[in-house]
Short mmCIF file of C-alpha atoms in Angstrom, two decimals:
data_model
loop_
_atom_site.label_atom_id
_atom_site.label_comp_id
_atom_site.label_asym_id
_atom_site.label_seq_id
_atom_site.Cartn_x
_atom_site.Cartn_y
_atom_site.Cartn_z
CA MET A 1036 -9.86 196.33 -129.27
CA HIS A 1037 -11.11 197.53 -132.63
CA HIS A 1038 -14.12 195.28 -132.19
CA PHE A 1039 -15.63 198.04 -130.04
CA ALA A 1040 -14.61 200.87 -132.34
CA ASN A 1041 -18.12 200.65 -133.72
CA PRO A 1042 -20.24 203.05 -131.61
CA THR A 1043 -23.36 200.90 -131.87
CA ARG A 1044 -21.53 197.84 -130.65
CA PHE A 1045 -19.89 199.86 -127.88
CA LEU A 1046 -23.22 201.31 -126.80
CA ARG A 1047 -24.75 197.85 -126.66
CA LEU A 1048 -21.96 196.74 -124.32
CA ALA A 1049 -22.25 199.96 -122.33
CA ASP A 1050 -25.98 199.36 -121.87
CA ARG A 1051 -25.20 196.02 -120.34
CA ILE A 1052 -22.41 197.25 -118.02
CA GLN A 1053 -23.97 200.49 -116.85
CA PRO A 1054 -26.66 199.12 -114.46
CA TRP A 1055 -24.05 196.85 -112.89
CA ALA A 1056 -21.65 199.73 -112.40
CA ALA A 1057 -24.43 201.84 -110.90
CA SER A 1058 -25.59 199.18 -108.47
CA LEU A 1059 -22.02 198.28 -107.49
CA THR A 1060 -21.34 201.96 -106.78
CA MET A 1061 -24.39 202.15 -104.55
CA ALA A 1062 -23.53 198.94 -102.70
CA PHE A 1063 -19.90 199.89 -102.11
CA VAL A 1064 -20.68 203.48 -101.12
CA LEU A 1065 -23.29 202.40 -98.58
CA SER A 1066 -21.22 199.59 -97.05
CA GLY A 1067 -18.01 201.66 -97.24
CA LEU A 1068 -19.60 204.66 -95.55
CA TYR A 1069 -21.09 202.44 -92.86
CA PHE A 1070 -17.69 200.99 -92.00
CA ALA A 1071 -15.87 204.28 -92.46
CA LEU A 1072 -18.16 206.50 -90.42
CA LEU A 1073 -19.72 204.15 -87.86
CA SER A 1074 -18.01 200.82 -87.53
CA SER A 1075 -14.31 201.68 -87.72
CA PRO A 1076 -12.37 202.96 -84.72
CA ALA A 1077 -11.11 206.52 -84.40
CA ASP A 1078 -7.34 206.88 -84.60
CA TYR A 1079 -5.55 207.09 -81.26
CA GLN A 1080 -3.58 210.13 -82.41
CA GLN A 1081 -5.75 211.75 -85.04
CA GLY A 1082 -9.12 211.12 -83.44
CA GLU A 1083 -12.19 211.39 -85.63
CA THR A 1084 -10.41 213.34 -88.38
CA VAL A 1085 -8.86 210.11 -89.60
CA ARG A 1086 -12.18 209.43 -91.32
CA ILE A 1087 -11.25 212.01 -93.96
CA MET A 1088 -8.81 209.36 -95.17
CA TYR A 1089 -11.67 207.23 -96.54
CA ILE A 1090 -12.45 209.94 -99.10
CA HIS A 1091 -9.01 211.49 -99.51
CA VAL A 1092 -6.96 208.38 -100.30
CA PRO A 1093 -9.37 206.80 -102.83
CA ALA A 1094 -9.81 210.19 -104.52
CA ALA A 1095 -6.04 210.57 -104.85
CA TRP A 1096 -5.72 207.04 -106.23
CA MET A 1097 -8.46 207.79 -108.75
CA ALA A 1098 -6.78 211.06 -109.75
CA LEU A 1099 -3.70 209.09 -110.82
CA PHE A 1100 -5.76 206.25 -112.28
CA CYS A 1101 -7.84 208.64 -114.41
CA TYR A 1102 -4.75 210.37 -115.76
CA THR A 1103 -3.23 207.01 -116.66
CA ALA A 1104 -6.48 206.01 -118.36
CA LEU A 1105 -6.48 209.35 -120.15
CA ALA A 1106 -2.91 208.86 -121.36
CA VAL A 1107 -3.62 205.30 -122.51
CA SER A 1108 -6.70 206.31 -124.46
CA CYS A 1109 -4.85 209.27 -125.98
CA ALA A 1110 -2.03 206.94 -127.05
CA ALA A 1111 -4.59 204.57 -128.57
CA ALA A 1112 -6.20 207.48 -130.38
CA LEU A 1113 -2.89 208.67 -131.82
CA ILE A 1114 -1.35 205.30 -132.66
CA TRP A 1115 -4.32 203.25 -133.89
CA LYS A 1116 -6.63 206.18 -134.71
CA HIS A 1117 -9.23 204.41 -132.60
CA PRO A 1118 -12.35 206.56 -133.04
CA LEU A 1119 -13.76 206.00 -129.57
CA ALA A 1120 -10.43 206.40 -127.77
CA SER A 1121 -10.31 210.18 -128.24
CA LEU A 1122 -13.91 210.38 -127.02
CA ALA A 1123 -12.93 208.27 -124.01
CA GLY A 1124 -10.10 210.69 -123.25
CA ARG A 1125 -12.45 213.64 -123.56
CA ALA A 1126 -14.93 211.90 -121.26
CA THR A 1127 -12.29 210.90 -118.68
CA ALA A 1128 -10.61 214.28 -118.19
CA PRO A 1129 -13.38 216.13 -116.27
CA ILE A 1130 -13.93 213.12 -113.99
CA GLY A 1131 -10.21 212.93 -113.24
CA ALA A 1132 -10.06 216.67 -112.63
CA CYS A 1133 -12.91 216.36 -110.11
CA PHE A 1134 -11.18 213.51 -108.28
CA THR A 1135 -7.96 215.56 -108.17
CA LEU A 1136 -9.80 218.58 -106.81
CA LEU A 1137 -11.53 216.35 -104.25
CA ALA A 1138 -8.17 214.93 -103.15
CA LEU A 1139 -6.71 218.44 -102.84
CA VAL A 1140 -9.67 219.83 -100.91
CA THR A 1141 -10.01 216.88 -98.51
CA GLY A 1142 -6.24 216.86 -98.04
CA SER A 1143 -6.38 220.51 -97.15
CA LEU A 1144 -9.23 219.92 -94.68
CA TRP A 1145 -7.25 217.07 -93.14
CA GLY A 1146 -4.03 219.09 -93.10
CA LYS A 1147 -5.48 221.91 -91.01
CA PRO A 1148 -6.11 219.83 -87.85
CA MET A 1149 -3.12 217.50 -88.36
CA TRP A 1150 -0.32 219.69 -89.67
CA GLY A 1151 -1.76 223.00 -88.50
CA THR A 1152 -1.91 224.42 -92.01
CA TRP A 1153 -4.22 224.23 -95.00
CA TRP A 1154 -1.44 223.98 -97.50
CA VAL A 1155 2.31 223.37 -97.65
CA TRP A 1156 4.47 223.53 -100.75
CA ASP A 1157 5.88 220.07 -100.43
CA ALA A 1158 6.57 217.68 -103.29
CA ARG A 1159 3.40 215.58 -103.09
CA LEU A 1160 0.98 218.49 -102.83
CA THR A 1161 2.72 220.51 -105.52
CA SER A 1162 2.85 217.64 -107.99
CA VAL A 1163 -0.85 216.88 -107.47
CA LEU A 1164 -1.63 220.55 -108.02
CA ILE A 1165 0.32 220.34 -111.29
CA LEU A 1166 -1.74 217.26 -112.18
CA PHE A 1167 -4.87 219.35 -111.71
CA PHE A 1168 -3.48 222.03 -114.04
CA LEU A 1169 -2.61 219.36 -116.60
CA TYR A 1170 -6.23 218.19 -116.58
CA LEU A 1171 -7.40 221.77 -117.04
CA GLY A 1172 -4.92 222.31 -119.87
CA TYR A 1173 -6.10 219.14 -121.59
CA MET A 1174 -9.72 220.21 -121.39
CA ALA A 1175 -8.98 223.76 -122.53
CA LEU A 1176 -6.93 222.60 -125.51
CA ASN A 1177 -9.52 219.99 -126.44
CA ASN A 1178 -12.20 222.67 -126.68
CA ALA A 1179 -10.05 225.38 -128.26
CA PHE A 1180 -10.48 224.43 -131.90
CA ASP A 1181 -13.40 224.80 -134.28
CA ASP A 1182 -12.55 221.41 -135.72
CA PRO A 1183 -13.05 218.85 -132.90
CA GLU A 1184 -10.72 216.36 -134.57
CA ARG A 1185 -7.83 218.83 -134.33
CA GLY A 1186 -8.66 219.42 -130.67
CA HIS A 1187 -8.58 215.68 -129.95
CA LYS A 1188 -5.19 215.25 -131.62
CA ALA A 1189 -3.51 218.29 -130.05
CA SER A 1190 -4.78 217.54 -126.55
CA ALA A 1191 -3.80 213.87 -126.89
CA ILE A 1192 -0.18 214.93 -127.46
CA LEU A 1193 -0.36 217.20 -124.42
CA ALA A 1194 -1.81 214.40 -122.27
CA LEU A 1195 1.06 212.12 -123.23
CA VAL A 1196 3.64 214.80 -122.40
CA GLY A 1197 1.98 215.40 -119.03
CA PHE A 1198 2.13 211.73 -118.15
CA ILE A 1199 5.70 212.36 -116.92
CA ASN A 1200 4.06 213.84 -113.84
CA VAL A 1201 2.34 210.59 -112.77
CA PRO A 1202 5.46 208.67 -111.64
CA ILE A 1203 6.72 211.90 -110.06
CA ILE A 1204 3.56 212.08 -107.92
CA LYS A 1205 3.78 208.40 -107.03
CA PHE A 1206 7.39 208.57 -105.86
CA SER A 1207 7.46 212.17 -104.61
CA VAL A 1208 7.06 211.01 -101.00
CA ASP A 1209 10.08 208.70 -101.36
CA TRP A 1210 12.38 211.04 -103.26
CA TRP A 1211 11.93 214.13 -101.14
CA ASN A 1212 11.52 214.72 -97.43
CA THR A 1213 7.93 215.77 -97.18
CA LEU A 1214 5.26 216.47 -94.63
CA HIS A 1215 2.98 214.08 -96.49
CA GLN A 1216 3.38 210.54 -95.21
CA PRO A 1217 4.90 207.88 -97.49
CA ALA A 1218 2.87 205.04 -98.97
CA SER A 1219 1.39 202.92 -96.20
CA VAL A 1220 -1.11 200.66 -97.96
CA ILE A 1221 0.66 199.29 -101.02
CA LYS A 1222 4.19 198.38 -100.06
CA MET A 1223 6.49 195.40 -100.10
CA SER A 1224 6.19 194.53 -96.41
CA GLY A 1225 2.39 194.53 -96.47
CA PRO A 1226 0.02 197.32 -95.43
CA ALA A 1227 0.87 199.33 -92.34
CA ILE A 1228 -2.77 199.95 -91.53
CA HIS A 1229 -4.95 197.80 -89.33
CA SER A 1230 -7.63 195.79 -91.12
CA SER A 1231 -10.43 197.65 -89.33
CA MET A 1232 -9.35 200.72 -91.28
CA LEU A 1233 -8.17 198.88 -94.37
CA ILE A 1234 -11.56 197.30 -95.11
CA PRO A 1235 -13.53 200.57 -95.33
CA LEU A 1236 -10.63 202.10 -97.29
CA PHE A 1237 -10.79 199.37 -99.91
CA LEU A 1238 -14.59 199.46 -100.00
CA MET A 1239 -14.47 203.19 -100.69
CA ALA A 1240 -11.76 202.67 -103.31
CA LEU A 1241 -13.95 200.11 -105.08
CA ALA A 1242 -16.91 202.48 -104.80
CA PHE A 1243 -14.90 205.26 -106.46
CA LYS A 1244 -13.75 202.91 -109.20
CA ALA A 1245 -17.29 201.68 -109.93
CA TYR A 1246 -18.51 205.28 -109.87
CA PHE A 1247 -15.83 206.18 -112.42
CA VAL A 1248 -16.99 203.40 -114.76
CA TRP A 1249 -20.59 204.44 -114.35
CA VAL A 1250 -20.01 208.15 -115.03
CA LEU A 1251 -17.54 207.39 -117.82
CA LEU A 1252 -20.17 205.34 -119.65
CA ILE A 1253 -22.75 208.11 -119.27
CA ARG A 1254 -20.27 210.70 -120.54
CA MET A 1255 -19.19 208.47 -123.44
CA ARG A 1256 -22.81 208.11 -124.44
CA GLY A 1257 -23.16 211.88 -124.38
CA GLU A 1258 -20.00 212.35 -126.45
CA ILE A 1259 -21.16 209.81 -129.05
CA ASN A 1260 -24.54 211.51 -129.30
CA ALA A 1261 -22.88 214.90 -129.64
CA MET A 1262 -20.76 213.49 -132.45
CA LYS A 1263 -23.87 212.15 -134.18
CA VAL A 1264 -25.67 215.48 -133.82
CA ARG A 1265 -22.68 217.25 -135.29
CA ALA A 1266 -22.53 214.84 -138.23
CA LEU A 1267 -26.25 215.34 -138.88
CA ARG A 1268 -25.87 219.13 -138.78
CA MET A 1269 -22.94 218.96 -141.21
CA ARG A 1270 -25.05 216.81 -143.49
CA GLN A 1271 -27.90 219.32 -143.38
CA VAL A 1272 -25.60 222.24 -144.16
CA HIS A 1273 -24.01 220.25 -146.96
CA ASP A 1274 -27.39 219.32 -148.44
CA ALA A 1275 -28.59 222.91 -148.20
CA GLU A 1276 -25.46 224.06 -150.06
CA GLN A 1277 -26.09 221.47 -152.75
CA ASN A 1278 -29.68 222.60 -153.22
CA ARG A 1279 -28.67 226.22 -153.45
CA SER A 1280 -25.81 225.66 -155.87
CA THR A 1281 -28.12 227.03 -158.60
CA PRO A 1282 -27.93 230.84 -159.38
CA VAL A 1283 -28.96 232.38 -156.01
CA ALA A 1284 -26.04 230.89 -154.13
CA SER A 1285 -24.79 233.91 -152.21
CA GLU A 1286 -27.89 235.07 -150.49
CA ALA A 1287 -27.41 236.85 -147.19
CA GLY A 1288 -29.25 235.64 -144.10
CA MET B 1289 23.21 220.13 -140.71
CA ASN B 1290 23.34 222.54 -143.59
CA SER B 1291 19.58 223.05 -143.60
CA PHE B 1292 19.65 223.37 -139.81
CA VAL B 1293 22.03 226.34 -140.13
CA GLN B 1294 19.95 227.79 -142.92
CA ILE B 1295 16.73 227.69 -140.90
CA VAL B 1296 18.45 229.23 -137.88
CA ARG B 1297 19.92 231.97 -140.05
CA ARG B 1298 16.57 232.63 -141.72
CA ASP B 1299 14.78 232.97 -138.38
CA LEU B 1300 17.51 235.19 -136.96
CA ASN B 1301 17.37 237.39 -140.06
CA LEU B 1302 13.61 237.66 -139.79
CA SER B 1303 13.72 238.61 -136.14
CA PHE B 1304 16.52 241.18 -136.60
CA ARG B 1305 14.68 242.79 -139.49
CA GLN B 1306 11.57 243.06 -137.38
CA GLY B 1307 13.82 244.94 -134.99
CA MET B 1308 12.05 245.60 -131.75
CA ASP B 1309 10.37 242.22 -131.33
CA SER B 1310 13.10 240.48 -129.35
CA ALA B 1311 14.03 243.71 -127.57
CA MET B 1312 10.45 243.86 -126.35
CA VAL B 1313 10.86 240.53 -124.57
CA VAL B 1314 13.85 241.89 -122.64
CA MET B 1315 11.95 245.07 -121.83
CA PHE B 1316 9.07 243.02 -120.48
CA PHE B 1317 11.57 241.06 -118.40
CA VAL B 1318 13.09 244.23 -116.94
CA ILE B 1319 9.75 245.90 -116.23
CA ALA B 1320 8.27 242.77 -114.66
CA VAL B 1321 11.25 242.50 -112.30
CA VAL B 1322 11.19 246.22 -111.50
CA LEU B 1323 7.56 245.91 -110.40
CA PHE B 1324 8.51 243.71 -107.47
CA PRO B 1325 10.31 246.32 -105.34
CA PHE B 1326 7.13 248.41 -105.61
CA GLY B 1327 4.95 245.43 -104.78
CA VAL B 1328 6.82 244.00 -101.78
CA GLY B 1329 8.48 247.23 -100.67
CA PRO B 1330 12.08 248.38 -101.16
CA GLU B 1331 13.43 246.71 -98.00
CA PRO B 1332 16.92 245.43 -99.07
CA ASN B 1333 16.80 242.23 -97.01
CA ILE B 1334 13.49 241.10 -98.45
CA LEU B 1335 14.65 241.89 -101.98
CA MET B 1336 17.88 239.99 -101.42
CA ARG B 1337 15.89 236.98 -100.24
CA ILE B 1338 13.50 236.88 -103.22
CA ALA B 1339 15.86 238.13 -105.97
CA ALA B 1340 16.64 234.75 -107.55
CA GLY B 1341 13.01 233.65 -107.56
CA VAL B 1342 11.74 236.93 -109.00
CA ILE B 1343 14.31 236.91 -111.79
CA TRP B 1344 13.53 233.30 -112.66
CA VAL B 1345 9.77 233.81 -112.69
CA ALA B 1346 10.09 236.92 -114.84
CA ALA B 1347 12.45 235.11 -117.24
CA LEU B 1348 9.96 232.27 -117.49
CA LEU B 1349 7.07 234.61 -118.30
CA ALA B 1350 9.15 236.59 -120.78
CA SER B 1351 10.25 233.48 -122.61
CA MET B 1352 6.64 232.29 -122.70
CA LEU B 1353 5.36 235.58 -124.14
CA SER B 1354 7.53 235.23 -127.20
CA LEU B 1355 6.65 231.58 -127.79
CA GLU B 1356 3.28 232.26 -129.33
CA ARG B 1357 4.99 233.59 -132.45
CA LEU B 1358 7.40 230.67 -132.75
CA PHE B 1359 5.37 228.80 -135.35
CA GLN B 1360 2.37 231.11 -135.74
CA ALA B 1361 3.84 233.44 -138.39
CA ASP B 1362 5.10 230.53 -140.48
CA PHE B 1363 1.77 228.78 -140.07
CA GLU B 1364 -0.12 231.82 -141.32
CA ASP B 1365 2.03 232.63 -144.36
CA GLY B 1366 2.37 228.98 -145.41
CA SER B 1367 6.13 228.57 -145.00
CA LEU B 1368 5.47 225.93 -142.36
CA GLU B 1369 3.99 223.76 -145.09
CA ILE B 1370 7.24 224.05 -147.04
CA LEU B 1371 9.20 223.07 -143.93
CA VAL B 1372 6.97 220.02 -143.49
CA LEU B 1373 7.37 219.04 -147.16
CA GLN B 1374 11.16 219.39 -147.14
CA PRO B 1375 13.30 216.25 -147.37
CA VAL B 1376 14.94 217.24 -144.05
CA PRO B 1377 13.27 215.62 -141.02
CA LEU B 1378 10.80 218.00 -139.44
CA GLU B 1379 12.44 217.36 -136.05
CA ILE B 1380 15.60 219.08 -137.33
CA ALA B 1381 13.59 222.06 -138.49
CA VAL B 1382 11.92 222.24 -135.06
CA ILE B 1383 15.30 222.18 -133.27
CA ALA B 1384 16.52 224.90 -135.62
CA LYS B 1385 13.54 227.12 -134.88
CA ILE B 1386 13.95 226.51 -131.14
CA THR B 1387 17.65 227.42 -131.38
CA ALA B 1388 16.79 230.65 -133.14
CA HIS B 1389 14.14 231.36 -130.52
CA TRP B 1390 16.63 230.82 -127.71
CA ILE B 1391 19.23 233.08 -129.36
CA THR B 1392 16.71 235.89 -129.77
CA THR B 1393 15.05 235.61 -126.35
CA GLY B 1394 16.98 233.36 -123.95
CA LEU B 1395 20.38 234.89 -124.54
CA PRO B 1396 19.27 238.54 -124.02
CA LEU B 1397 17.56 237.44 -120.81
CA ILE B 1398 20.78 235.89 -119.52
CA ILE B 1399 22.67 239.10 -120.32
CA ALA B 1400 20.07 241.28 -118.61
CA ALA B 1401 19.76 239.09 -115.53
CA PRO B 1402 22.89 240.25 -113.58
CA ILE B 1403 21.87 243.90 -113.99
CA LEU B 1404 18.48 243.11 -112.51
CA ALA B 1405 20.17 241.11 -109.76
CA VAL B 1406 22.03 244.30 -108.81
CA LEU B 1407 18.75 246.22 -108.71
CA LEU B 1408 17.28 243.56 -106.42
CA ASN B 1409 20.27 243.76 -104.10
CA MET B 1410 21.34 240.19 -104.69
CA ASN B 1411 24.59 239.07 -103.10
CA ALA B 1412 27.37 239.27 -105.72
CA ASP B 1413 28.43 235.68 -104.98
CA GLY B 1414 25.27 234.47 -106.67
CA PHE B 1415 25.75 236.26 -110.02
CA GLY B 1416 27.85 233.56 -111.64
CA MET B 1417 25.50 230.83 -110.53
CA LEU B 1418 22.45 232.84 -111.69
CA ILE B 1419 23.97 233.10 -115.17
CA ALA B 1420 24.97 229.43 -115.19
CA ALA B 1421 21.54 228.29 -114.04
CA LEU B 1422 19.80 230.52 -116.59
CA ALA B 1423 22.14 229.25 -119.31
CA LEU B 1424 21.15 225.68 -118.48
CA GLY B 1425 17.49 226.45 -117.85
CA THR B 1426 16.38 228.82 -120.61
CA PRO B 1427 17.10 226.34 -123.45
CA SER B 1428 14.84 223.86 -121.63
CA LEU B 1429 12.18 226.57 -121.45
CA SER B 1430 12.39 227.14 -125.21
CA LEU B 1431 12.31 223.40 -125.89
CA ILE B 1432 9.31 222.68 -123.66
CA GLY B 1433 7.55 225.79 -124.87
CA ALA B 1434 7.90 224.71 -128.49
CA ILE B 1435 5.49 221.85 -127.78
CA GLY B 1436 2.87 224.28 -126.59
CA ALA B 1437 3.54 226.66 -129.48
CA ALA B 1438 2.98 223.82 -131.95
CA LEU B 1439 -0.14 222.56 -130.20
CA ILE B 1440 -1.99 225.87 -130.22
CA LEU B 1441 -1.68 226.51 -133.97
CA GLY B 1442 -5.12 227.42 -135.24
CA ALA B 1443 -6.69 227.55 -131.78
CA ARG B 1444 -8.92 230.32 -130.54
CA ARG B 1445 -7.06 232.59 -128.07
CA GLY B 1446 -3.80 230.73 -128.53
CA GLY B 1447 -1.75 233.01 -126.29
CA VAL B 1448 -3.76 232.55 -123.11
CA LEU B 1449 -4.11 228.85 -123.82
CA LEU B 1450 -0.34 228.54 -124.25
CA SER B 1451 0.27 229.79 -120.72
CA LEU B 1452 -2.18 227.25 -119.30
CA LEU B 1453 -0.47 224.41 -121.17
CA ILE B 1454 3.15 225.35 -120.66
CA LEU B 1455 3.50 226.94 -117.23
CA PRO B 1456 2.79 223.69 -115.31
CA LEU B 1457 5.52 221.99 -117.33
CA TYR B 1458 7.94 224.85 -116.56
CA ILE B 1459 7.73 224.34 -112.80
CA PRO B 1460 10.59 221.78 -112.47
CA VAL B 1461 13.01 224.09 -114.30
CA LEU B 1462 11.93 226.96 -112.07
CA ILE B 1463 12.36 224.94 -108.86
CA PHE B 1464 15.86 223.73 -109.61
CA GLY B 1465 16.97 226.98 -111.25
CA VAL B 1466 16.09 228.95 -108.15
CA SER B 1467 17.44 226.38 -105.73
CA ALA B 1468 20.81 226.37 -107.51
CA VAL B 1469 21.18 230.10 -106.87
CA ASP B 1470 19.85 229.83 -103.33
CA ALA B 1471 22.27 226.99 -102.57
CA THR B 1472 25.22 229.13 -103.69
CA LEU B 1473 24.09 232.03 -101.53
CA ALA B 1474 23.66 229.70 -98.56
CA GLY B 1475 27.09 228.18 -99.15
CA LEU B 1476 25.75 224.71 -99.93
CA SER B 1477 26.73 222.37 -102.73
CA VAL B 1478 25.18 223.37 -106.06
CA LYS B 1479 26.16 220.24 -107.91
CA PRO B 1480 22.87 218.31 -107.50
CA HIS B 1481 20.81 221.27 -108.71
CA LEU B 1482 23.00 221.83 -111.74
CA LEU B 1483 22.96 218.11 -112.52
CA ILE B 1484 19.17 218.04 -112.41
CA LEU B 1485 18.97 221.17 -114.57
CA SER B 1486 21.28 219.48 -117.09
CA ALA B 1487 19.17 216.32 -116.95
CA LEU B 1488 16.06 218.37 -117.66
CA LEU B 1489 17.83 220.05 -120.57
CA LEU B 1490 19.08 216.79 -122.06
CA SER B 1491 15.78 214.95 -121.72
CA SER B 1492 13.82 217.86 -123.17
CA LEU B 1493 16.37 218.09 -125.98
CA ALA B 1494 15.73 214.43 -126.73
CA LEU B 1495 11.94 214.50 -126.45
CA CYS B 1496 10.61 217.96 -127.26
CA PRO B 1497 11.65 218.28 -130.95
CA TRP B 1498 10.03 214.94 -131.56
CA VAL B 1499 6.77 215.88 -129.80
CA GLY B 1500 6.80 219.34 -131.38
CA ALA B 1501 7.18 217.83 -134.85
CA ALA B 1502 4.30 215.42 -134.17
CA ALA B 1503 2.16 218.37 -133.08
CA LEU B 1504 3.11 220.36 -136.19
CA ARG B 1505 2.16 217.44 -138.45
CA GLN B 1506 -1.22 217.23 -136.75
CA ALA B 1507 -1.68 220.97 -137.22
CA MET B 1508 -0.83 220.80 -140.91
CA ARG B 1509 -3.01 217.79 -141.60
CA SER B 1510 -6.26 219.44 -140.59
#
């Protein structure tokens, strides 16, 4: 793992993966949307609105996946002081927050025709809303300090504390009686969805995953560059201080 | 144990000598609750229905308001460094500070709660359960809040940030605290709610001092 702690080495690997991630995203989105919007049947009860599922379910999966990735990278940053892990956490959080928001908004749009309401305070919806707030808290805490290192450390601890919420979201539909339906794709007795709907669902899920990798690499690159710029600025300030350490040190402006 | 008592006593002394500070938390609690009859109207049935929830939410906000100062003053005057350097584990010091925080804020809230319940026209059957639920819940609030208080040390706008970090984590305590009272009023069994509140208290007692100490060490290192 520490092999890729070197930013140059990481960037070289990222350069190689990024075009693949981008083209896979494109391929899966196009084929997934074709099956989801044109080639798959409408539901006999829900009608055409069932097609919201092909965005809603993958987005919700990614919301949980991103938080898990965030928690893992924060743990790596705290335990092994892996220099890129805290940047990975910082890069993951906004993506995860967007997926969570997407899941909430599409769920709300789907809830209106199906349940007759935009929002109910049941266990699944509430715990996902809390997940969204946890992402926001992570990002706010990460940016709240003048010293970025302190921000990384503090927000990493918060991310690990918030991880308690992930199993709660996963099992909320089993533990409480909710309006939200229980898991119907990944379960012991096999999926309860017909393959004509399962194929576009998985294609969209793969598309979201590839998109995540693609955007994560772009954001990581940005974070690494920002770190370099900051180091260069610090160097400049330091050098300027050194040069001025002769008599006229405290000159205003 | 000895140093635990000493830290608690020191914090209690400090807060009593500052006088009004912990009284202000209770005053905030009272005023926040009193706003609700003006907001939703003085209809007794509505007030009776929302009394438990309003009292819990106000208690939660009041306990959060006082959290910002939990480590901040010690961080600024340097006594936190001495606590970190002491031979006693920092976790013990964190539990001691949380205990002192609960005695100065949680306990007054529990005492004030039944009076506010009267103002909100709550059914008298629920008073005992309200006190019991608050007694189980407010220590969890102090424990969970200590994490946030340790994380924001040295941050810009710590107070606002604290609410963003801590309030989502408070929600489980709020849910089961309110449902315990509501279950009593509806004549249902309160045991599951109290058990979950106790579970929340025990697990936060096990985890939060540890996390809070880790956060304090990070704050001191940079």
